[in-house]
Amino acid sequence: MKNEKKKILFGEFVTGAGLARALEMGAGKVVDEVKASKLRGRGGAGFPTGLKWELTAKQESDEKFVICNADEGEPGTFKDRLLLMEQPEKILEGMAIAGFAIGAARGFVYLRGEYIYLRKILEDAIVSMTERNFLGKNIQDSDFSFDVEIFLGAGAYVCGEEFALISSMNGYRGEPRNKPPYPSEVGFRDKPTVVNNVETLCYVPYIVTKGSEWFKEHGTQASTGTKLFSVSGDVKHPGVYELELGITVNQLLTEVSGEGAKSVQVGGASGLNVAEKDFDKPICFEGLPPGGSIIVFNHKRDMLHVLKNFMEFFVEESCGQCTPCREGNYRLLEGVKMLEKGECSVRYLKELEALCDVMKDSAKCGLGQTSPNAFLSIVENFKTEILYR
Amino acid sequence: MTTGTRAVADELQEILLNHEKDRTQLLPILVDINKYFGHIDSNAIIEVSRYTGVPIGEIHGVITFYSFLGQKKRGRFVIRLCRTISCDIAGKDQIVRVLEKELGIHFGETTDDGVFSLEYTNCIGMCDNPPAMLINDKVYGGLTPERVVDILDSFKLSEYQDMFGYGGVE
Ligand SMILES: Cc1cc2nc3c(=O)[nH]c(=O)nc-3n(C[C@H](O)[C@H](O)[C@H](O)COP(=O)(O)O)c2cc1C
Ligand code: SF4
Ligand code: FES
């Protein structure tokens, strides 16, 4: 943690306090409290966590599951790595509270293969939590039992998408599928399943102990709480910062010693490129995408080179299932290569922008729907820099 | 080495028996085989199919889906250098040149002695300490040419040959 102002996640914490409080409150009240906090998912999509739990809690089923999404693969994101490394018990406690709230007895951490060096830390935390009866059978003498296992990924960005993640766990190719049904109805082993991001789960023990009103003191009306930002690129102090949602790009840059930036990629490759003129805009669910990846570019950087790097990423990581994404990203990359050679006309660039709109509307999952954002925003912000070079 | 020879077949069976006979164990099984043998050959695929009941064609489909799994043998140490933007602007290209020069191979290749493979990977979540790479299960950030050479030297075969299942010098 870079900033000394310890807000929520890196503040005081006693393992098990949240779980004990949850057991006192009862499952229904836990769901209500999380709903009242207006906590929204920190994995990108921003779905209200309490509502997700409520939908899953309602399902009648002999078995339900909690999955912690630790597939963190969005370029420029590493905040979950830090949580996994330094706060594994908080993650597990959040999972147990989720399990209690929805009526699940088993949870999984889907850990990206690239993070295999964190497995031991998680395993040790599971053992230690089980020894202290914060996991395992009859937790704290209640009739609630909950076990957690680790499921290792094998190198595929798209597996972070919740449907793809579930397919991957079910033993199929990690491909997204059409919705509905949602995981809350048909998930792991076709049973009702809650999928939450690592960071989302970490706020939960605080919300149940300190209350939703306290949580709402942070952030904005529609984006409550704080957010971990992964800051990299041309800044003096790269690292993870916990900041209020609703912070402007300018404020953030001051916080991380990134003054003098040419542009900032907010929300990773699938987020938006933000130029100086927009640095006063807030980062939150109602503003710039709050995924947490912040990549800063200084005035030396060639933005076409940056764009090419992002498009290569999407071409490589597209699962290839649907045409708009598979072909679209390929065409966009080709367009970037034409721009590099000064061979892309203004007219053709317009065609590519129209293609972007088609991709946004018709791609099956978030990957293909958001990959045009980098293209559109960089082209828009730096048209004179990249055309006819 | 193919998984068809007797000793190897025993090891393969041992990996299988560590997992439930269930489709949800398919990826964990493949990950273990890939880690132990350095790849998943056609004999292993047949055995996995027999054990889990998943058709061979679908197992192929799953293997090709994941960048860490492969049917072609990789080196004992797979070096995966991040090529995503934060590493790229932090001097990734220089690290590419050091690795290629030191190992005498290009990216996408394996050294003749089967010790090192060079690959690119996308963001590995080390963007705060770039450029970064993975070597098998370990991560290395803040790479400089000198550091890369030191790291490669530390992977001298003699120290590591027992660490991986298909050990011994071939
Ligand atoms: C291509 C793609 C990749 C994703 N990768 C991740 C990821 O690495 N981690 C994550 O938590 N969510 C990721 N998501 C979002 C998940 O689909 C899902 O919304 C999230 O895990 C739900 O948890 P939350 O509500 O707590 O955010 C990704 C989505 C898409 C479309
Ligand atoms: S949008 Fe892309 S990643 Fe998503 S399902 Fe379609 S091809 Fe696959
Ligand atoms: S960009 Fe290389 S680790 Fe993230």
Coordinates of C-alpha atoms and ligand atoms in Angstrom, one line a residue:
Chain A
M1 CA 0.0 0.0 0.0
K2 CA 1.4 3.3 -1.1
N3 CA -0.8 5.9 0.6
E4 CA -0.6 6.1 4.3
K5 CA -4.2 7.1 4.7
K6 CA -5.5 3.7 5.6
K7 CA -9.2 3.8 4.7
I8 CA -10.9 0.5 4.7
L9 CA -9.1 -2.5 3.4
F10 CA -5.8 -1.7 4.9
G11 CA -7.1 -0.4 8.1
E12 CA -7.6 -2.4 11.3
F13 CA -8.9 -5.9 11.0
V14 CA -9.4 -8.8 13.4
T15 CA -9.9 -12.1 11.6
G16 CA -13.2 -13.7 12.4
A17 CA -15.0 -10.6 13.7
G18 CA -17.0 -10.2 10.6
L19 CA -17.9 -13.9 10.5
A20 CA -19.0 -13.9 14.2
R21 CA -21.2 -10.9 13.6
A22 CA -22.7 -12.5 10.5
L23 CA -23.6 -15.6 12.4
E24 CA -25.3 -13.5 15.1
M25 CA -27.2 -11.5 12.5
G26 CA -28.5 -14.4 10.5
A27 CA -28.3 -14.9 6.7
G28 CA -31.2 -12.7 5.8
K29 CA -29.9 -9.7 7.7
V30 CA -26.4 -10.1 6.2
V31 CA -27.9 -9.9 2.7
D32 CA -29.9 -6.9 3.7
E33 CA -26.8 -5.1 5.2
V34 CA -24.7 -5.7 2.1
K35 CA -27.6 -4.5 -0.1
A36 CA -28.0 -1.4 2.1
S37 CA -24.2 -0.7 1.7
K38 CA -24.7 -0.4 -2.1
L39 CA -21.5 -2.3 -2.5
R40 CA -20.9 -3.0 -6.2
G41 CA -18.6 -5.6 -7.7
R42 CA -15.0 -4.6 -8.0
G43 CA -14.2 -7.1 -10.8
G44 CA -15.3 -4.7 -13.6
A45 CA -19.0 -5.1 -14.2
G46 CA -20.1 -3.4 -11.0
F47 CA -23.2 -5.6 -10.3
P48 CA -24.7 -4.9 -6.9
T49 CA -23.3 -7.5 -4.6
G50 CA -26.2 -7.7 -2.1
L51 CA -28.7 -8.2 -5.0
K52 CA -26.5 -11.0 -6.4
W53 CA -26.5 -12.7 -3.1
E54 CA -30.2 -12.3 -2.6
L55 CA -30.9 -13.9 -6.0
T56 CA -28.7 -16.8 -5.2
A57 CA -30.0 -17.2 -1.7
K58 CA -33.5 -17.5 -3.0
Q59 CA -32.7 -20.5 -5.2
E60 CA -33.9 -23.9 -4.0
S61 CA -31.0 -26.3 -4.3
D62 CA -29.2 -29.1 -2.5
E63 CA -25.9 -27.5 -3.2
K64 CA -24.6 -23.9 -3.8
F65 CA -21.2 -22.5 -4.3
V66 CA -19.2 -19.4 -3.7
I67 CA -16.4 -18.6 -6.2
C68 CA -13.8 -16.0 -5.6
N69 CA -12.6 -14.6 -8.9
A70 CA -8.8 -14.3 -8.6
D71 CA -8.2 -14.5 -12.3
E72 CA -7.0 -10.9 -12.4
G73 CA -5.8 -10.4 -15.9
E74 CA -6.9 -6.9 -17.1
P75 CA -3.7 -5.2 -18.3
G76 CA -2.4 -2.9 -15.6
T77 CA -4.3 -4.6 -12.7
F78 CA -2.5 -6.1 -9.7
K79 CA -4.5 -5.1 -6.7
D80 CA -5.8 -8.6 -6.2
R81 CA -2.3 -9.9 -6.2
L82 CA -1.6 -7.7 -3.2
L83 CA -4.7 -8.8 -1.4
L84 CA -3.9 -12.5 -2.0
M85 CA -0.4 -11.9 -0.8
E86 CA -1.1 -9.8 2.3
Q87 CA -4.7 -10.4 3.2
P88 CA -5.7 -14.0 2.3
E89 CA -7.6 -14.4 5.6
K90 CA -9.8 -11.4 4.8
I91 CA -10.7 -12.9 1.4
L92 CA -11.5 -16.3 3.0
E93 CA -13.7 -14.6 5.6
G94 CA -15.5 -12.7 2.9
M95 CA -16.2 -16.0 1.1
A96 CA -17.4 -17.7 4.3
I97 CA -19.8 -14.8 5.0
A98 CA -21.0 -15.0 1.4
G99 CA -21.5 -18.8 1.8
F100 CA -23.5 -18.2 5.0
A101 CA -25.6 -15.6 3.4
I102 CA -26.6 -17.7 0.3
G103 CA -26.6 -21.1 2.0
A104 CA -23.4 -22.6 0.4
A105 CA -21.1 -25.1 2.1
R106 CA -18.2 -24.9 -0.4
G107 CA -16.2 -22.2 -2.0
F108 CA -13.4 -22.0 -4.5
V109 CA -10.7 -19.5 -5.3
Y110 CA -10.2 -19.5 -9.0
L111 CA -6.5 -18.5 -9.1
R112 CA -5.0 -17.5 -12.4
G113 CA -2.1 -19.9 -13.4
E114 CA 0.2 -16.9 -13.5
Y115 CA -0.3 -16.4 -9.8
I116 CA 0.7 -20.0 -8.9
Y117 CA 3.4 -18.6 -6.6
L118 CA 0.5 -17.3 -4.3
R119 CA -1.0 -20.7 -3.9
K120 CA 1.0 -21.7 -0.9
I121 CA 0.0 -18.4 0.9
L122 CA -3.6 -19.2 0.3
E123 CA -3.3 -22.8 1.3
D124 CA -1.6 -21.8 4.6
A125 CA -4.3 -19.3 5.3
I126 CA -7.0 -22.0 4.6
V127 CA -5.2 -24.4 7.1
S128 CA -4.9 -21.6 9.7
M129 CA -8.5 -20.5 9.4
T130 CA -9.7 -24.1 9.6
E131 CA -7.6 -24.7 12.8
R132 CA -9.3 -21.7 14.4
N133 CA -12.7 -22.9 13.2
F134 CA -13.3 -19.9 10.9
L135 CA -13.6 -22.5 8.2
G136 CA -14.6 -26.1 8.3
K137 CA -17.3 -27.9 10.2
N138 CA -19.7 -26.1 12.5
I139 CA -18.0 -22.7 12.4
Q140 CA -17.8 -21.1 15.8
D141 CA -20.2 -23.7 17.2
S142 CA -22.9 -22.8 14.7
D143 CA -24.6 -25.2 12.3
F144 CA -22.8 -23.5 9.4
S145 CA -20.0 -25.4 7.7
F146 CA -17.9 -24.0 4.9
D147 CA -14.8 -25.3 3.1
V148 CA -12.6 -23.6 0.6
E149 CA -10.5 -25.1 -2.2
I150 CA -8.2 -23.6 -4.8
F151 CA -8.8 -24.0 -8.5
L152 CA -5.9 -23.1 -10.7
G153 CA -6.3 -21.5 -14.1
A154 CA -4.0 -22.1 -17.0
G155 CA -3.4 -18.9 -18.9
A156 CA -6.5 -17.4 -20.5
Y157 CA -7.7 -13.8 -19.8
V158 CA -11.2 -14.5 -20.9
C159 CA -11.6 -17.1 -18.0
G160 CA -12.0 -14.0 -15.7
E161 CA -15.4 -13.6 -17.3
E162 CA -17.8 -15.4 -14.9
F163 CA -19.4 -17.7 -17.4
A164 CA -16.1 -18.6 -18.9
L165 CA -14.7 -19.2 -15.5
I166 CA -17.5 -21.6 -14.6
S167 CA -17.1 -23.4 -17.9
S168 CA -13.5 -23.8 -17.2
M169 CA -14.2 -25.2 -13.8
N170 CA -16.8 -27.5 -15.2
G171 CA -14.2 -29.1 -17.5
Y172 CA -15.0 -27.3 -20.7
R173 CA -13.2 -24.7 -22.8
G174 CA -13.3 -21.4 -20.9
E175 CA -15.8 -19.8 -23.2
P176 CA -18.4 -17.3 -22.2
R177 CA -22.0 -18.1 -23.1
N178 CA -25.2 -16.3 -23.6
K179 CA -27.2 -15.2 -20.6
P180 CA -29.6 -15.8 -18.9
P181 CA -29.4 -18.1 -17.1
Y182 CA -27.1 -16.4 -14.7
P183 CA -24.6 -18.2 -12.4
S184 CA -27.0 -17.4 -9.5
E185 CA -29.3 -20.0 -11.2
V186 CA -26.9 -22.3 -13.2
G187 CA -23.3 -22.1 -12.2
F188 CA -20.6 -24.5 -11.0
R189 CA -21.8 -28.1 -11.5
D190 CA -25.0 -26.4 -12.8
K191 CA -25.8 -25.3 -9.2
P192 CA -26.6 -21.8 -8.0
T193 CA -23.3 -20.0 -7.7
V194 CA -22.1 -16.6 -6.5
V195 CA -19.0 -15.3 -8.3
N196 CA -17.3 -12.3 -6.7
N197 CA -14.1 -10.5 -7.2
V198 CA -11.3 -10.8 -4.6
E199 CA -11.6 -7.1 -3.6
T200 CA -15.4 -7.2 -3.4
L201 CA -15.2 -10.0 -0.9
C202 CA -12.7 -8.1 1.2
Y203 CA -15.1 -5.3 2.0
V204 CA -17.7 -7.7 3.3
P205 CA -16.3 -8.3 6.8
Y206 CA -16.1 -4.6 7.4
I207 CA -19.7 -4.0 6.1
V208 CA -21.1 -6.5 8.5
T209 CA -19.1 -5.3 11.5
K210 CA -19.2 -1.5 11.0
G211 CA -22.5 -1.3 9.1
S212 CA -23.7 -0.1 5.8
E213 CA -24.0 3.5 6.9
W214 CA -20.4 3.7 7.8
F215 CA -19.5 2.2 4.4
K216 CA -21.6 4.7 2.6
E217 CA -19.6 7.5 4.1
H218 CA -17.0 6.7 1.5
G219 CA -17.3 7.3 -2.2
T220 CA -20.3 8.8 -4.0
Q221 CA -24.0 8.3 -3.8
A222 CA -24.0 5.7 -6.6
S223 CA -20.5 4.4 -6.0
T224 CA -20.1 3.7 -2.4
G225 CA -16.9 2.8 -0.7
T226 CA -13.3 2.9 -1.6
K227 CA -11.5 1.2 -4.5
L228 CA -8.0 -0.2 -4.9
F229 CA -6.2 1.4 -7.8
S230 CA -3.3 -0.4 -9.5
V231 CA -1.1 2.4 -10.8
S232 CA 1.6 1.8 -13.3
G233 CA 3.4 3.4 -16.3
D234 CA 5.0 6.8 -16.1
V235 CA 4.6 7.6 -12.5
K236 CA 7.2 8.1 -9.7
H237 CA 5.5 5.7 -7.3
P238 CA 3.7 2.9 -9.0
G239 CA 1.7 0.6 -6.7
V240 CA -1.7 -0.1 -5.2
Y241 CA -3.6 2.8 -3.7
E242 CA -6.9 2.7 -1.8
L243 CA -8.8 5.8 -2.8
E244 CA -12.4 7.0 -2.7
L245 CA -14.6 6.2 -5.6
G246 CA -15.4 9.5 -7.4
I247 CA -11.8 10.8 -7.3
T248 CA -10.9 12.7 -10.4
V249 CA -8.0 11.7 -12.7
N250 CA -6.2 14.9 -11.6
Q251 CA -6.6 14.2 -7.9
L252 CA -5.4 10.6 -8.5
L253 CA -2.4 11.8 -10.4
T254 CA -1.4 14.1 -7.6
E255 CA -1.8 11.3 -5.1
V256 CA 0.6 9.0 -7.1
S257 CA 3.1 11.6 -8.3
G258 CA 2.1 11.3 -11.9
E259 CA 1.9 15.0 -12.8
G260 CA 2.7 16.0 -16.3
A261 CA 0.9 13.0 -17.9
K262 CA -0.1 13.1 -21.6
S263 CA -2.9 10.6 -21.1
V264 CA -4.1 8.0 -18.6
Q265 CA -5.6 4.6 -19.5
V266 CA -8.4 4.3 -17.0
G267 CA -9.8 0.8 -16.4
G268 CA -7.1 -1.1 -18.4
A269 CA -7.1 -2.2 -22.0
S270 CA -10.9 -2.6 -22.0
G271 CA -11.3 0.8 -20.2
L272 CA -10.9 4.3 -21.7
N273 CA -8.0 6.4 -22.7
V274 CA -8.4 9.8 -21.0
A275 CA -6.5 12.9 -22.3
E276 CA -5.6 16.0 -20.3
K277 CA -8.8 17.8 -21.2
D278 CA -10.8 15.2 -19.3
F279 CA -8.6 14.9 -16.3
D280 CA -11.2 16.6 -14.2
K281 CA -13.7 13.7 -14.7
P282 CA -14.4 11.4 -11.8
I283 CA -13.7 7.6 -11.7
C284 CA -16.7 5.8 -10.5
F285 CA -19.6 3.7 -11.8
E286 CA -21.4 6.8 -13.1
G287 CA -18.1 8.2 -14.5
L288 CA -14.9 6.8 -15.9
P289 CA -14.7 3.0 -15.6
P290 CA -13.6 2.1 -12.1
G291 CA -11.9 -1.2 -12.8
G292 CA -8.9 0.1 -11.0
S293 CA -6.2 -0.2 -13.6
I294 CA -4.5 3.2 -14.1
I295 CA -1.7 3.3 -16.7
V296 CA 0.0 6.7 -17.1
F297 CA 1.7 7.8 -20.3
N298 CA 4.0 10.8 -20.4
H299 CA 4.6 13.1 -23.4
K300 CA 7.3 10.9 -24.9
R301 CA 4.9 8.0 -25.5
D302 CA 3.7 7.2 -29.0
M303 CA 0.0 6.6 -28.5
L304 CA -0.3 4.5 -31.7
H305 CA 2.2 2.1 -30.2
V306 CA 0.1 2.0 -27.1
L307 CA -3.0 1.2 -29.1
K308 CA -1.2 -1.5 -31.1
N309 CA -0.2 -3.2 -27.8
F310 CA -3.8 -3.2 -26.6
M311 CA -5.2 -4.5 -29.9
E312 CA -2.6 -7.3 -30.0
F313 CA -3.8 -8.2 -26.5
F314 CA -7.4 -8.5 -27.6
V315 CA -6.6 -10.4 -30.8
E316 CA -4.7 -12.9 -28.7
E317 CA -7.2 -13.2 -25.9
S318 CA -10.4 -13.3 -27.9
C319 CA -11.9 -16.8 -27.4
G320 CA -12.9 -16.7 -31.1
Q321 CA -16.4 -17.9 -30.4
C322 CA -18.3 -15.0 -32.0
T323 CA -17.5 -13.1 -35.3
P324 CA -17.7 -9.5 -34.2
C325 CA -15.0 -10.0 -31.6
R326 CA -12.8 -12.5 -33.5
E327 CA -12.8 -10.6 -36.8
G328 CA -13.4 -7.2 -35.4
N329 CA -10.3 -7.1 -33.2
Y330 CA -8.3 -8.4 -36.1
R331 CA -9.5 -5.7 -38.4
L332 CA -8.8 -3.0 -35.8
L333 CA -5.3 -4.3 -35.4
E334 CA -4.8 -4.3 -39.1
G335 CA -6.1 -0.7 -39.1
V336 CA -3.5 0.2 -36.5
K337 CA -0.8 -1.3 -38.7
M338 CA -2.0 0.7 -41.7
L339 CA -1.9 3.9 -39.5
E340 CA 1.7 3.0 -38.6
K341 CA 2.6 3.1 -42.2
G342 CA 0.5 6.2 -42.9
E343 CA -1.7 4.2 -45.2
C344 CA -5.0 4.5 -43.4
S345 CA -7.3 7.1 -44.9
V346 CA -9.7 9.3 -42.9
R347 CA -12.5 7.5 -44.7
Y348 CA -11.3 4.0 -43.7
L349 CA -10.8 5.2 -40.1
K350 CA -14.5 6.1 -40.1
E351 CA -15.4 2.6 -41.3
L352 CA -13.3 1.2 -38.4
E353 CA -15.1 3.4 -36.0
A354 CA -18.4 2.1 -37.3
L355 CA -17.1 -1.4 -36.9
C356 CA -16.4 -0.6 -33.3
D357 CA -20.0 0.2 -32.7
V358 CA -21.1 -3.1 -34.3
M359 CA -18.7 -4.9 -31.9
K360 CA -20.0 -3.1 -28.9
D361 CA -23.6 -4.1 -29.8
S362 CA -23.2 -7.6 -31.0
A363 CA -20.2 -9.3 -29.3
K364 CA -21.3 -12.0 -26.9
C365 CA -19.3 -11.1 -23.8
G366 CA -17.6 -8.1 -22.2
L367 CA -14.3 -8.7 -23.9
G368 CA -15.6 -8.0 -27.4
Q369 CA -18.0 -5.4 -26.2
T370 CA -15.3 -3.3 -24.5
S371 CA -12.2 -4.0 -26.7
P372 CA -13.3 -1.2 -29.1
N373 CA -13.0 1.4 -26.3
A374 CA -9.3 1.6 -26.4
F375 CA -9.4 2.1 -30.2
L376 CA -12.1 4.7 -30.1
S377 CA -10.7 6.7 -27.3
I378 CA -7.1 6.8 -28.4
V379 CA -8.1 7.6 -32.0
E380 CA -10.4 10.4 -30.7
N381 CA -7.9 11.9 -28.4
F382 CA -4.9 11.7 -30.7
K383 CA -6.2 11.8 -34.2
T384 CA -3.6 14.4 -35.4
E385 CA -0.8 12.4 -33.8
I386 CA -1.7 9.1 -35.5
L387 CA -3.0 10.0 -38.9
Y388 CA -0.8 10.3 -42.0
R389 CA 2.5 9.8 -40.2
Chain B
M1 CA 9.8 -38.8 -23.4
T2 CA 6.4 -40.2 -24.1
T3 CA 4.0 -41.2 -21.4
G4 CA 3.8 -44.6 -23.0
T5 CA 6.8 -46.2 -21.2
R6 CA 6.1 -48.2 -18.1
A7 CA 7.6 -46.0 -15.4
V8 CA 6.1 -43.0 -16.9
A9 CA 2.7 -44.7 -17.3
D10 CA 2.8 -45.4 -13.5
E11 CA 3.5 -41.7 -12.8
L12 CA 0.6 -40.7 -15.1
Q13 CA -1.7 -43.1 -13.2
E14 CA -0.6 -41.6 -9.9
I15 CA -1.5 -38.1 -11.1
L16 CA -4.9 -39.4 -12.3
L17 CA -5.6 -41.2 -9.0
N18 CA -5.0 -37.9 -7.1
H19 CA -8.2 -36.6 -8.7
E20 CA -11.8 -37.6 -8.5
K21 CA -13.2 -39.3 -11.6
D22 CA -15.2 -36.2 -12.5
R23 CA -15.4 -33.8 -15.4
T24 CA -14.7 -30.8 -13.1
Q25 CA -11.3 -32.3 -12.4
L26 CA -10.3 -32.2 -16.1
L27 CA -8.4 -28.9 -16.0
P28 CA -6.7 -29.8 -12.7
I29 CA -5.6 -33.1 -14.2
L30 CA -4.3 -31.5 -17.3
V31 CA -2.5 -28.8 -15.4
D32 CA -0.7 -31.5 -13.3
I33 CA 0.3 -33.6 -16.3
N34 CA 1.5 -30.6 -18.1
K35 CA 3.6 -29.5 -15.1
Y36 CA 5.0 -33.0 -14.5
F37 CA 5.8 -34.0 -18.1
G38 CA 6.3 -30.6 -19.7
H39 CA 3.4 -31.3 -22.1
I40 CA 0.4 -33.5 -22.6
D41 CA 1.0 -36.2 -25.3
S42 CA -1.5 -38.2 -27.2
N43 CA -1.1 -41.2 -24.9
A44 CA -1.8 -39.1 -21.9
I45 CA -4.9 -37.7 -23.6
I46 CA -6.2 -41.2 -24.1
E47 CA -5.6 -42.1 -20.5
V48 CA -7.3 -38.9 -19.3
S49 CA -10.2 -39.6 -21.5
R50 CA -10.5 -43.1 -20.1
Y51 CA -10.3 -41.9 -16.6
T52 CA -12.7 -38.9 -16.8
G53 CA -15.0 -40.1 -19.6
V54 CA -14.5 -36.9 -21.5
P55 CA -14.2 -37.6 -25.2
I56 CA -10.7 -37.2 -26.7
G57 CA -11.7 -34.5 -29.1
E58 CA -13.0 -32.3 -26.3
I59 CA -9.8 -32.8 -24.3
H60 CA -7.9 -31.5 -27.3
G61 CA -10.2 -28.6 -27.4
V62 CA -9.5 -27.8 -23.7
I63 CA -5.8 -28.1 -24.1
T64 CA -5.6 -25.8 -27.1
F65 CA -7.7 -23.3 -25.2
Y66 CA -5.1 -22.5 -22.5
S67 CA -1.8 -21.0 -23.2
F68 CA -0.1 -22.8 -20.4
L69 CA -1.1 -26.3 -21.7
G70 CA 0.5 -27.8 -24.7
Q71 CA 0.9 -31.0 -26.7
K72 CA 4.3 -30.1 -27.8
K73 CA 7.2 -30.5 -25.4
R74 CA 8.4 -27.4 -23.8
G75 CA 11.8 -26.8 -22.1
R76 CA 12.3 -27.7 -18.5
F77 CA 12.2 -24.0 -17.7
V78 CA 9.6 -22.0 -19.5
I79 CA 10.4 -18.3 -19.5
R80 CA 7.3 -16.2 -20.1
L81 CA 8.1 -12.5 -20.6
C82 CA 5.3 -10.0 -20.3
R83 CA 4.8 -8.0 -23.4
T84 CA 1.8 -5.9 -22.2
I85 CA 2.1 -2.1 -22.2
S86 CA 3.5 -1.3 -18.7
C87 CA 6.3 -3.8 -19.3
D88 CA 6.7 -2.7 -22.9
I89 CA 7.3 0.9 -22.1
A90 CA 9.6 -0.1 -19.3
G91 CA 12.2 -1.6 -21.6
K92 CA 10.8 -5.0 -22.5
D93 CA 12.6 -5.0 -25.9
Q94 CA 16.0 -4.9 -24.3
I95 CA 15.1 -7.9 -22.1
V96 CA 14.0 -9.7 -25.3
R97 CA 17.4 -9.1 -26.8
V98 CA 19.3 -10.3 -23.6
L99 CA 17.2 -13.5 -23.4
E100 CA 17.6 -14.3 -27.1
K101 CA 21.3 -13.7 -27.1
E102 CA 22.0 -15.5 -23.8
L103 CA 20.0 -18.6 -24.8
G104 CA 20.8 -18.5 -28.5
I105 CA 17.1 -19.0 -29.4
H106 CA 14.2 -16.8 -30.5
F107 CA 10.9 -16.4 -28.7
G108 CA 8.7 -19.4 -29.5
E109 CA 11.7 -21.8 -29.4
T110 CA 13.3 -24.2 -27.0
T111 CA 17.0 -24.7 -26.6
D112 CA 18.5 -27.9 -28.1
D113 CA 19.3 -29.3 -24.7
G114 CA 15.6 -29.0 -23.8
V115 CA 16.3 -26.8 -20.8
F116 CA 14.8 -23.4 -21.7
S117 CA 11.8 -22.2 -23.7
L118 CA 11.1 -18.6 -24.5
E119 CA 7.6 -17.3 -24.7
Y120 CA 5.6 -14.1 -24.5
T121 CA 2.7 -13.7 -22.1
N122 CA 0.2 -11.0 -21.5
C123 CA 0.1 -8.9 -18.3
I124 CA 1.1 -11.0 -15.3
G125 CA 0.1 -8.5 -12.6
M126 CA 3.6 -7.2 -12.0
C127 CA 3.1 -3.8 -13.7
D128 CA 4.3 -2.0 -10.6
N129 CA 7.7 -3.6 -11.0
P130 CA 8.3 -3.9 -14.8
P131 CA 9.5 -5.4 -17.0
A132 CA 8.5 -8.8 -15.5
M133 CA 8.6 -12.4 -16.4
L134 CA 7.7 -15.9 -15.1
I135 CA 10.0 -18.9 -15.0
N136 CA 7.8 -21.9 -14.4
D137 CA 6.2 -21.1 -11.0
K138 CA 8.3 -18.1 -10.1
V139 CA 7.9 -14.4 -10.9
Y140 CA 10.7 -11.9 -11.5
G141 CA 10.1 -8.2 -11.7
G142 CA 12.3 -5.1 -12.2
L143 CA 14.4 -6.8 -14.9
T144 CA 17.6 -5.4 -16.1
P145 CA 20.1 -7.0 -18.5
E146 CA 22.4 -7.9 -15.6
R147 CA 19.6 -9.3 -13.5
V148 CA 18.4 -11.5 -16.3
V149 CA 21.9 -13.0 -16.8
D150 CA 22.1 -13.6 -13.0
I151 CA 18.7 -15.3 -13.0
L152 CA 19.6 -17.5 -15.9
D153 CA 22.8 -18.5 -14.2
S154 CA 20.9 -19.4 -11.0
F155 CA 18.9 -21.9 -13.1
K156 CA 21.9 -24.2 -13.6
L157 CA 20.6 -27.6 -14.3
S158 CA 22.5 -29.4 -11.5
E159 CA 20.7 -27.5 -8.8
Y160 CA 17.2 -27.9 -10.3
Q161 CA 17.1 -31.2 -12.0
D162 CA 15.3 -33.0 -9.2
M163 CA 12.7 -30.3 -8.8
F164 CA 10.6 -31.3 -11.7
G165 CA 9.1 -34.7 -12.3
Y166 CA 10.6 -35.6 -15.6
G167 CA 14.0 -34.8 -14.1
G168 CA 17.5 -36.0 -15.0
V169 CA 19.5 -34.8 -17.9
E170 CA 18.3 -36.2 -21.2
Ligands
LIG1 C1 -13.1 -10.6 -20.5 C2 -13.5 -10.4 -19.0 C3 -12.5 -10.7 -18.1 C4 -12.9 -10.5 -16.7 N1 -11.9 -10.8 -15.8 C5 -12.2 -10.7 -14.5 C6 -11.2 -10.9 -13.5 O1 -10.1 -11.2 -13.8 N2 -11.6 -10.8 -12.2 C7 -12.8 -10.5 -11.8 O2 -13.1 -10.4 -10.6 N3 -13.8 -10.2 -12.7 C8 -13.5 -10.3 -14.0 N4 -14.5 -10.1 -15.0 C9 -15.9 -9.8 -14.5 C10 -16.6 -11.1 -14.1 O3 -17.3 -11.5 -15.3 C11 -17.6 -10.9 -13.0 O4 -18.4 -9.8 -13.4 C12 -17.0 -10.6 -11.7 O5 -16.1 -11.6 -11.3 C13 -18.1 -10.6 -10.6 O6 -17.6 -10.2 -9.4 P1 -17.9 -8.8 -8.7 O7 -19.4 -8.6 -8.9 O8 -17.5 -9.0 -7.3 O9 -17.1 -7.8 -9.5 C14 -14.2 -10.2 -16.3 C15 -15.1 -9.9 -17.3 C16 -14.8 -10.0 -18.6 C17 -15.9 -9.8 -19.7
SF4_2 S1 -16.9 -11.4 -27.4 FE1 -14.9 -12.3 -27.9 S2 -14.2 -13.3 -26.0 FE2 -16.4 -12.9 -25.7 S3 -17.4 -14.8 -26.5 FE3 -17.2 -13.4 -28.3 S4 -15.3 -14.1 -29.2 FE4 -15.3 -14.9 -27.1
FES3 S1 2.1 -5.1 -18.1 FE1 3.6 -6.6 -17.6 S2 3.0 -7.3 -15.8 FE2 1.3 -6.0 -16.3

